[in-house]
């Protein structure tokens, strides 16, 4: 069939020239995560290594002054599917059915009350300190 | 074999969930993480597979959450020019509302007599989901229960925030977007995109910073209590 292998059918695939940058970008993400895990472990601080890795990458980007295009592509791809890797973990709620039935109303109350308290603090503090002319 | 089967089942459930969201619009039950999980649980029930088996089979898929969290640094860096002049009010709002979220969760949870593991899981509920789940796992909570807290807070929070702010007379675009991101993470950011698109960067920024602040503060709070 003519046209079946036309380039526009494969627009989701990266161009060959982008591949090295994408590999480097992916390696940078993994390296930051591993470095974050090493720091969390060394300090015996129970925080997820990925979050420390995120702060490290942020710092590196500030030093670099721009986002390398390969890193931008990998990050964009991962972030648009941020929820996919969480689905198997969230499915773990199937083991807590009884607990959730027993405390469901309390959870709703806690989340609603907590949301209002958090919103009031956020809005009042921001509005009190923000002197930027509109 | 089991790994390939359950990883593709998860991806399939996720793709179906995204399609459902495109057709039915933004509702709490069309969030890909809600309907995708429901579809996966349906497949589990239909095939009579115990959850443990699926959890073990999808370990590599779950590990992608780590690099995805690291990748959040990219949008946070790109949005810096939009909030640098307001760094002080933004950071002050993040720190106080992080303290408020953790403290209010702790007091209400104690008042309602929630069991410890459930309370620890629910405390980081205003952080974005991958961060909240990881943080809860680190301090003795259950990641799956943390996800429940995150979804409930996101849905209730993005419904409650606009009326709370109107009552406080702080409903201009910037505080609205910031508060939506702080309280209701990604769900609030989606709401900000609909309601105050001109200040969207504030919501995305607030979501990222709130996640970081919560994750760093949670172990301290748990240790101290």
Coordinates of N, CA and C in Angstrom, one line a residue, chain A residues 26 28-30 32-33 45-55 57-58 61-67 71-72 74-76 78-96 99-100 103-127 129-134, chain B residues 10-11 14 18 32-33 37 40-41 51-52 58 61-62 65-78 80 83 85-86 89-90 92-93 96-97 100-101 104-105 108-109 112 114-115 118 122 125 129-131 133-135 138 142 144-145 147-149 152-153 156 160-161 164-165 168 170 174-175 178-179 182-183 209 212 215-216 219:
Chain A
X26 N 17.0 11.6 29.7 CA 16.5 10.5 30.6 C 17.5 10.1 31.6
X28 N 19.8 12.0 32.8 CA 19.9 13.1 33.8 C 18.8 12.9 34.9
X29 N 17.6 12.6 34.4 CA 16.5 12.4 35.4 C 16.8 11.3 36.4
X30 N 17.3 10.1 35.8 CA 17.6 9.0 36.7 C 18.7 9.3 37.6
X32 N 19.7 12.2 38.8 CA 19.2 13.1 39.9 C 18.4 12.3 40.9
X33 N 17.6 11.4 40.4 CA 16.8 10.6 41.4 C 17.8 9.8 42.3
X45 N 17.2 10.6 56.5 CA 16.1 11.5 56.5 C 15.0 10.8 55.6
X46 N 13.9 10.5 56.2 CA 12.9 9.7 55.5 C 12.1 10.5 54.5
X47 N 12.8 11.1 53.5 CA 12.1 11.8 52.4 C 12.3 11.0 51.1
X48 N 11.4 11.1 50.1 CA 11.6 10.4 48.9 C 12.8 11.0 48.1
X49 N 13.7 10.1 47.6 CA 14.9 10.6 46.9 C 14.5 11.4 45.7
X50 N 13.4 11.0 45.0 CA 13.0 11.7 43.8 C 12.7 13.2 44.0
X51 N 12.2 13.6 45.2 CA 11.9 15.0 45.5 C 13.2 15.8 45.7
X52 N 14.2 15.1 46.4 CA 15.5 15.8 46.5 C 16.1 15.9 45.1
X53 N 16.0 14.8 44.3 CA 16.5 14.9 42.9 C 15.9 16.0 42.1
X54 N 14.6 16.2 42.3 CA 13.9 17.3 41.6 C 14.6 18.7 42.0
X55 N 14.8 18.9 43.3 CA 15.4 20.1 43.8 C 16.8 20.3 43.1
X57 N 17.9 19.0 40.3 CA 17.8 19.3 38.8 C 17.4 20.8 38.6
X58 N 16.5 21.2 39.5 CA 16.1 22.7 39.5 C 17.3 23.6 39.6
X61 N 19.4 23.4 36.5 CA 18.8 24.2 35.4 C 19.1 25.7 35.7
X62 N 19.0 26.2 36.9 CA 19.2 27.6 37.2 C 20.7 27.9 36.9
X63 N 21.6 27.0 37.2 CA 23.0 27.3 36.9 C 23.2 27.3 35.4
X64 N 22.6 26.4 34.7 CA 22.7 26.2 33.2 C 22.0 27.4 32.5
X65 N 20.9 27.9 33.0 CA 20.2 29.0 32.4 C 19.3 28.7 31.3
X66 N 19.1 27.4 31.0 CA 18.2 27.0 29.9 C 17.8 25.5 30.1
X67 N 16.7 25.0 29.5 CA 16.4 23.6 29.5 C 16.9 23.0 28.2
X71 N 16.1 17.0 27.3 CA 15.5 16.9 28.7 C 14.1 17.4 28.6
X72 N 13.9 18.5 27.9 CA 12.5 19.1 27.8 C 11.5 18.1 27.2
X74 N 11.8 14.6 27.2 CA 11.6 13.5 28.1 C 10.7 14.0 29.2
X75 N 11.0 15.1 29.8 CA 10.2 15.6 31.0 C 8.8 15.8 30.5
X76 N 8.5 16.5 29.4 CA 7.2 16.7 28.9 C 6.4 15.4 28.7
X78 N 7.0 12.4 30.2 CA 6.8 11.8 31.5 C 5.7 12.5 32.3
X79 N 5.7 13.9 32.2 CA 4.7 14.6 33.0 C 3.3 14.5 32.4
X80 N 3.2 14.3 31.1 CA 1.8 14.2 30.6 C 1.2 12.9 30.9
X81 N 2.1 11.9 31.4 CA 1.5 10.6 31.8 C 1.9 10.3 33.3
X82 N 1.9 11.4 34.1 CA 2.4 11.3 35.5 C 1.5 10.3 36.3
X83 N 0.3 10.1 35.9 CA -0.6 9.2 36.7 C -0.5 7.8 36.3
X84 N 0.0 7.4 35.1 CA 0.1 6.0 34.7 C 0.8 5.1 35.7
X85 N 2.1 5.5 36.1 CA 2.8 4.6 37.0 C 2.1 4.5 38.4
X86 N 1.2 5.4 38.7 CA 0.6 5.4 40.0 C -0.6 4.4 40.1
X87 N -1.2 4.1 38.9 CA -2.4 3.3 38.9 C -2.2 1.9 39.7
X88 N -1.1 1.1 39.4 CA -1.0 -0.1 40.1 C -0.9 0.0 41.6
X89 N -0.3 1.1 42.0 CA -0.1 1.4 43.5 C -1.5 1.8 44.1
X90 N -2.2 2.7 43.4 CA -3.5 3.1 43.9 C -4.5 1.9 44.0
X91 N -4.3 0.9 43.1 CA -5.2 -0.3 43.2 C -5.0 -1.0 44.5
X92 N -3.9 -0.7 45.2 CA -3.8 -1.3 46.6 C -4.9 -0.9 47.5
X93 N -5.7 0.0 47.2 CA -6.9 0.3 48.1 C -7.8 -0.9 48.2
X94 N -7.7 -1.8 47.2 CA -8.6 -3.0 47.3 C -8.3 -3.8 48.6
X95 N -7.2 -3.6 49.2 CA -6.9 -4.3 50.5 C -7.3 -3.6 51.7
X96 N -7.9 -2.4 51.5 CA -8.3 -1.6 52.7 C -9.8 -1.2 52.7
X99 N -11.4 -0.8 56.2 CA -10.9 0.4 56.8 C -11.6 1.7 56.2
X100 N -11.7 1.7 54.9 CA -12.2 2.9 54.2 C -13.7 3.0 54.5
X103 N -14.1 4.4 58.1 CA -13.6 5.8 58.4 C -13.9 6.7 57.2
X104 N -14.7 6.3 56.3 CA -15.0 7.2 55.1 C -15.5 8.5 55.4
X105 N -16.5 8.6 56.3 CA -17.1 9.9 56.6 C -16.0 10.8 57.3
X106 N -15.2 10.2 58.2 CA -14.2 11.0 58.9 C -13.2 11.5 57.9
X107 N -12.8 10.7 56.9 CA -11.9 11.2 55.8 C -12.4 12.4 55.1
X108 N -13.7 12.3 54.7 CA -14.3 13.4 54.0 C -14.3 14.7 54.8
X109 N -14.7 14.5 56.1 CA -14.7 15.7 57.0 C -13.3 16.3 57.1
X110 N -12.3 15.4 57.3 CA -10.9 15.8 57.5 C -10.4 16.6 56.2
X111 N -10.7 16.0 55.1 CA -10.2 16.6 53.8 C -10.9 18.0 53.6
X112 N -12.2 18.0 53.9 CA -13.0 19.3 53.7 C -12.5 20.4 54.6
X113 N -12.4 20.0 55.9 CA -12.0 21.0 57.0 C -10.6 21.4 56.7
X114 N -9.7 20.5 56.4 CA -8.3 20.8 56.1 C -8.2 21.7 54.9
X115 N -9.0 21.4 53.9 CA -8.9 22.3 52.7 C -9.3 23.7 53.0
X116 N -10.3 23.9 53.8 CA -10.8 25.3 54.1 C -9.7 26.0 54.9
X117 N -9.1 25.3 55.9 CA -8.1 25.9 56.8 C -6.9 26.3 55.9
X118 N -6.5 25.3 55.0 CA -5.3 25.6 54.2 C -5.6 26.8 53.2
X119 N -6.8 26.8 52.7 CA -7.1 27.9 51.7 C -7.1 29.2 52.4
X120 N -7.7 29.3 53.6 CA -7.7 30.6 54.3 C -6.3 31.1 54.6
X121 N -5.4 30.2 55.1 CA -4.0 30.6 55.4 C -3.3 31.1 54.1
X122 N -3.5 30.3 53.0 CA -2.8 30.7 51.8 C -3.2 32.0 51.3
X123 N -4.5 32.2 51.2 CA -5.1 33.5 50.6 C -4.7 34.7 51.5
X124 N -4.9 34.5 52.8 CA -4.7 35.7 53.7 C -3.2 36.1 53.6
X125 N -2.3 35.1 53.8 CA -0.9 35.4 53.8 C -0.4 36.0 52.4
X126 N -0.9 35.4 51.3 CA -0.4 35.9 50.0 C -0.9 37.4 49.8
X127 N -2.2 37.6 50.1 CA -2.8 38.9 49.9 C -2.2 40.0 50.8
X129 N 0.9 40.0 51.9 CA 2.3 40.3 51.6 C 2.5 40.8 50.2
X130 N 1.5 40.6 49.3 CA 1.7 40.9 47.9 C 1.5 42.4 47.6
X131 N 2.6 43.1 47.3 CA 2.5 44.5 47.1 C 2.8 44.9 45.6
X132 N 2.8 43.8 44.8 CA 3.0 44.1 43.4 C 1.8 44.9 42.8
X133 N 2.1 46.1 42.1 CA 1.0 46.8 41.5 C 0.4 46.0 40.4
X134 N -0.9 46.1 40.4 CA -1.7 45.3 39.3 C -1.8 46.2 38.1
Chain B
X10 N -2.4 -2.4 32.7 CA -2.4 -1.1 33.3 C -2.4 0.0 32.3
X11 N -1.6 -0.2 31.3 CA -1.5 0.9 30.2 C -2.9 0.9 29.5
X14 N -5.3 2.7 31.6 CA -5.0 4.2 31.6 C -5.5 4.8 30.3
X18 N -8.3 7.8 29.8 CA -8.1 9.1 29.1 C -9.1 9.3 28.1
X32 N -8.1 10.2 35.2 CA -7.5 9.0 34.8 C -7.0 8.1 35.9
X33 N -6.6 8.7 37.0 CA -6.1 7.8 38.1 C -7.3 7.1 38.8
X37 N -7.8 3.2 37.7 CA -7.7 2.3 38.8 C -8.9 1.4 38.9
X40 N -8.7 -1.3 36.3 CA -7.6 -2.3 36.6 C -8.2 -3.2 37.7
X41 N -8.9 -2.6 38.7 CA -9.5 -3.5 39.8 C -10.5 -4.4 39.2
X51 N -4.2 -9.0 44.5 CA -3.5 -7.7 44.3 C -2.0 -7.8 44.4
X52 N -1.5 -8.6 45.4 CA -0.1 -8.7 45.5 C 0.6 -9.1 44.2
X58 N 4.1 -5.3 38.3 CA 4.2 -3.9 37.7 C 5.2 -3.1 38.3
X61 N 6.9 -0.6 36.0 CA 6.0 0.5 35.6 C 5.9 1.5 36.8
X62 N 5.8 1.0 38.0 CA 5.7 1.9 39.2 C 7.0 2.8 39.3
X65 N 7.5 6.5 38.3 CA 7.0 7.6 39.0 C 8.2 8.5 39.5
X66 N 9.3 7.8 39.8 CA 10.5 8.6 40.4 C 11.0 9.6 39.4
X67 N 11.5 9.2 38.2 CA 11.9 10.1 37.2 C 10.9 11.2 36.8
X68 N 9.6 10.8 36.9 CA 8.5 11.8 36.6 C 8.5 12.9 37.6
X69 N 8.7 12.5 38.9 CA 8.8 13.6 39.9 C 10.0 14.5 39.7
X70 N 11.1 13.9 39.3 CA 12.3 14.7 39.1 C 12.0 15.6 37.9
X71 N 11.2 15.2 36.9 CA 10.9 16.0 35.7 C 10.1 17.2 36.1
X72 N 9.5 17.2 37.2 CA 8.7 18.4 37.6 C 9.6 19.7 37.7
X73 N 10.9 19.4 37.9 CA 11.9 20.6 38.0 C 11.8 21.4 36.7
X74 N 11.5 20.8 35.5 CA 11.6 21.5 34.3 C 10.5 22.6 34.2
X75 N 9.2 22.3 34.4 CA 8.2 23.4 34.4 C 8.4 24.4 35.5
X76 N 8.9 23.9 36.7 CA 9.1 24.9 37.8 C 10.2 25.9 37.4
X77 N 11.2 25.4 36.7 CA 12.3 26.3 36.2 C 11.8 27.2 35.2
X78 N 11.0 26.7 34.2 CA 10.5 27.5 33.1 C 9.6 28.6 33.5
X80 N 9.8 30.3 36.4 CA 10.4 31.2 37.3 C 10.2 32.7 36.9
X83 N 7.1 34.5 38.4 CA 6.7 34.7 39.8 C 7.9 35.2 40.6
X85 N 9.3 38.1 40.9 CA 9.1 39.4 41.6 C 8.2 39.2 42.8
X86 N 7.5 38.1 42.8 CA 6.6 37.9 44.0 C 7.1 36.7 44.8
X89 N 5.9 36.8 48.9 CA 4.6 36.4 49.2 C 4.2 34.9 48.8
X90 N 4.8 34.5 47.7 CA 4.5 33.1 47.3 C 5.1 32.1 48.2
X92 N 6.0 32.6 51.4 CA 5.4 32.7 52.7 C 4.0 32.0 52.7
X93 N 3.3 32.1 51.6 CA 2.0 31.4 51.5 C 2.2 29.9 51.4
X96 N 3.2 28.7 55.1 CA 2.1 28.7 56.1 C 1.0 27.7 55.7
X97 N 0.7 27.6 54.5 CA -0.4 26.7 54.1 C 0.0 25.3 54.2
X100 N -0.4 24.7 57.8 CA -1.9 24.6 58.1 C -2.4 23.3 57.6
X101 N -2.0 22.8 56.5 CA -2.5 21.5 56.0 C -2.2 20.4 56.9
X104 N -3.9 21.0 60.5 CA -5.4 20.8 60.5 C -5.6 19.3 60.3
X105 N -4.9 18.6 59.5 CA -5.1 17.2 59.3 C -4.8 16.4 60.6
X108 N -7.8 17.3 63.2 CA -9.1 16.8 62.9 C -9.0 15.2 63.0
X109 N -7.8 14.7 62.5 CA -7.7 13.2 62.6 C -7.7 12.7 64.0
X112 N -11.3 12.9 65.4 CA -12.2 11.9 64.8 C -11.6 10.5 65.1
X114 N -8.9 8.8 64.1 CA -8.5 7.9 63.0 C -7.3 7.0 63.4
X115 N -7.2 5.8 62.9 CA -6.1 5.0 63.2 C -4.8 5.6 62.7
X118 N -3.7 5.3 59.0 CA -4.6 6.0 58.1 C -4.2 7.5 58.2
X122 N -2.9 10.2 55.3 CA -3.7 11.2 54.8 C -3.1 12.6 55.0
X125 N -2.0 15.1 52.1 CA -3.0 15.1 51.1 C -3.0 16.3 50.1
X129 N 0.1 13.9 43.8 CA -0.1 12.5 44.1 C 1.2 11.7 44.2
X130 N 2.1 11.8 43.2 CA 3.3 10.9 43.4 C 4.1 11.3 44.6
X131 N 4.2 12.6 44.9 CA 5.0 13.0 46.1 C 4.3 12.6 47.4
X133 N 2.2 10.1 47.8 CA 2.3 8.6 48.0 C 3.7 8.2 48.5
X134 N 4.7 8.8 47.9 CA 6.1 8.5 48.3 C 6.3 8.9 49.8
X135 N 5.9 10.2 50.1 CA 6.1 10.7 51.4 C 5.4 9.9 52.5
X138 N 7.2 6.7 53.3 CA 8.5 6.9 54.0 C 8.2 7.0 55.5
X142 N 0.4 4.4 54.2 CA 0.2 3.5 53.1 C 0.0 4.3 51.8
X144 N -1.3 3.8 49.0 CA -2.7 3.7 48.3 C -3.7 4.6 49.1
X145 N -3.6 4.6 50.4 CA -4.5 5.4 51.2 C -4.2 6.9 51.1
X147 N -3.2 8.2 48.3 CA -3.8 8.5 47.1 C -5.3 8.9 47.2
X148 N -6.0 8.1 48.1 CA -7.4 8.5 48.4 C -7.5 9.9 49.0
X149 N -6.7 10.2 50.0 CA -6.7 11.5 50.6 C -6.4 12.6 49.5
X152 N -9.6 13.0 47.3 CA -10.7 13.6 48.0 C -10.4 15.1 48.2
X153 N -9.2 15.4 48.6 CA -8.8 16.8 48.9 C -8.8 17.6 47.6
X156 N -12.7 18.1 46.7 CA -13.4 19.0 47.6 C -12.7 20.4 47.6
X160 N -14.3 24.0 47.0 CA -14.5 24.9 48.1 C -13.7 26.2 48.0
X161 N -12.5 26.1 47.4 CA -11.6 27.3 47.4 C -12.2 28.5 46.8
X164 N -14.6 30.1 49.3 CA -13.9 30.6 50.5 C -13.2 31.9 50.2
X165 N -12.5 32.0 49.0 CA -11.8 33.2 48.7 C -12.7 34.4 48.4
X168 N -13.6 35.8 51.7 CA -12.5 36.5 52.3 C -12.1 37.8 51.4
X170 N -10.6 37.9 48.6 CA -9.3 37.7 48.0 C -9.4 37.0 46.6
X174 N -4.5 36.1 40.9 CA -3.3 35.5 41.4 C -3.5 34.7 42.7
X175 N -4.2 35.3 43.8 CA -4.4 34.5 44.9 C -5.3 33.3 44.7
X178 N -3.1 30.6 43.0 CA -2.1 30.1 44.0 C -2.8 29.2 45.0
X179 N -4.0 29.6 45.5 CA -4.6 28.8 46.5 C -5.1 27.5 46.0
X182 N -2.2 25.3 45.8 CA -1.7 24.9 47.1 C -2.6 23.9 47.8
X183 N -4.0 24.1 47.7 CA -4.9 23.2 48.4 C -5.1 21.9 47.5
X209 N 5.7 23.6 44.7 CA 6.3 24.0 45.9 C 5.6 23.3 47.1
X212 N 6.9 19.8 47.5 CA 8.3 19.8 48.1 C 8.2 20.1 49.6
X215 N 6.6 17.2 51.6 CA 7.5 16.0 51.7 C 8.6 16.3 52.7
X216 N 9.2 17.5 52.7 CA 10.3 17.8 53.6 C 9.8 17.9 55.0
X219 N 8.3 14.2 57.6 CA 9.1 13.4 58.5 C 9.4 14.1 59.8

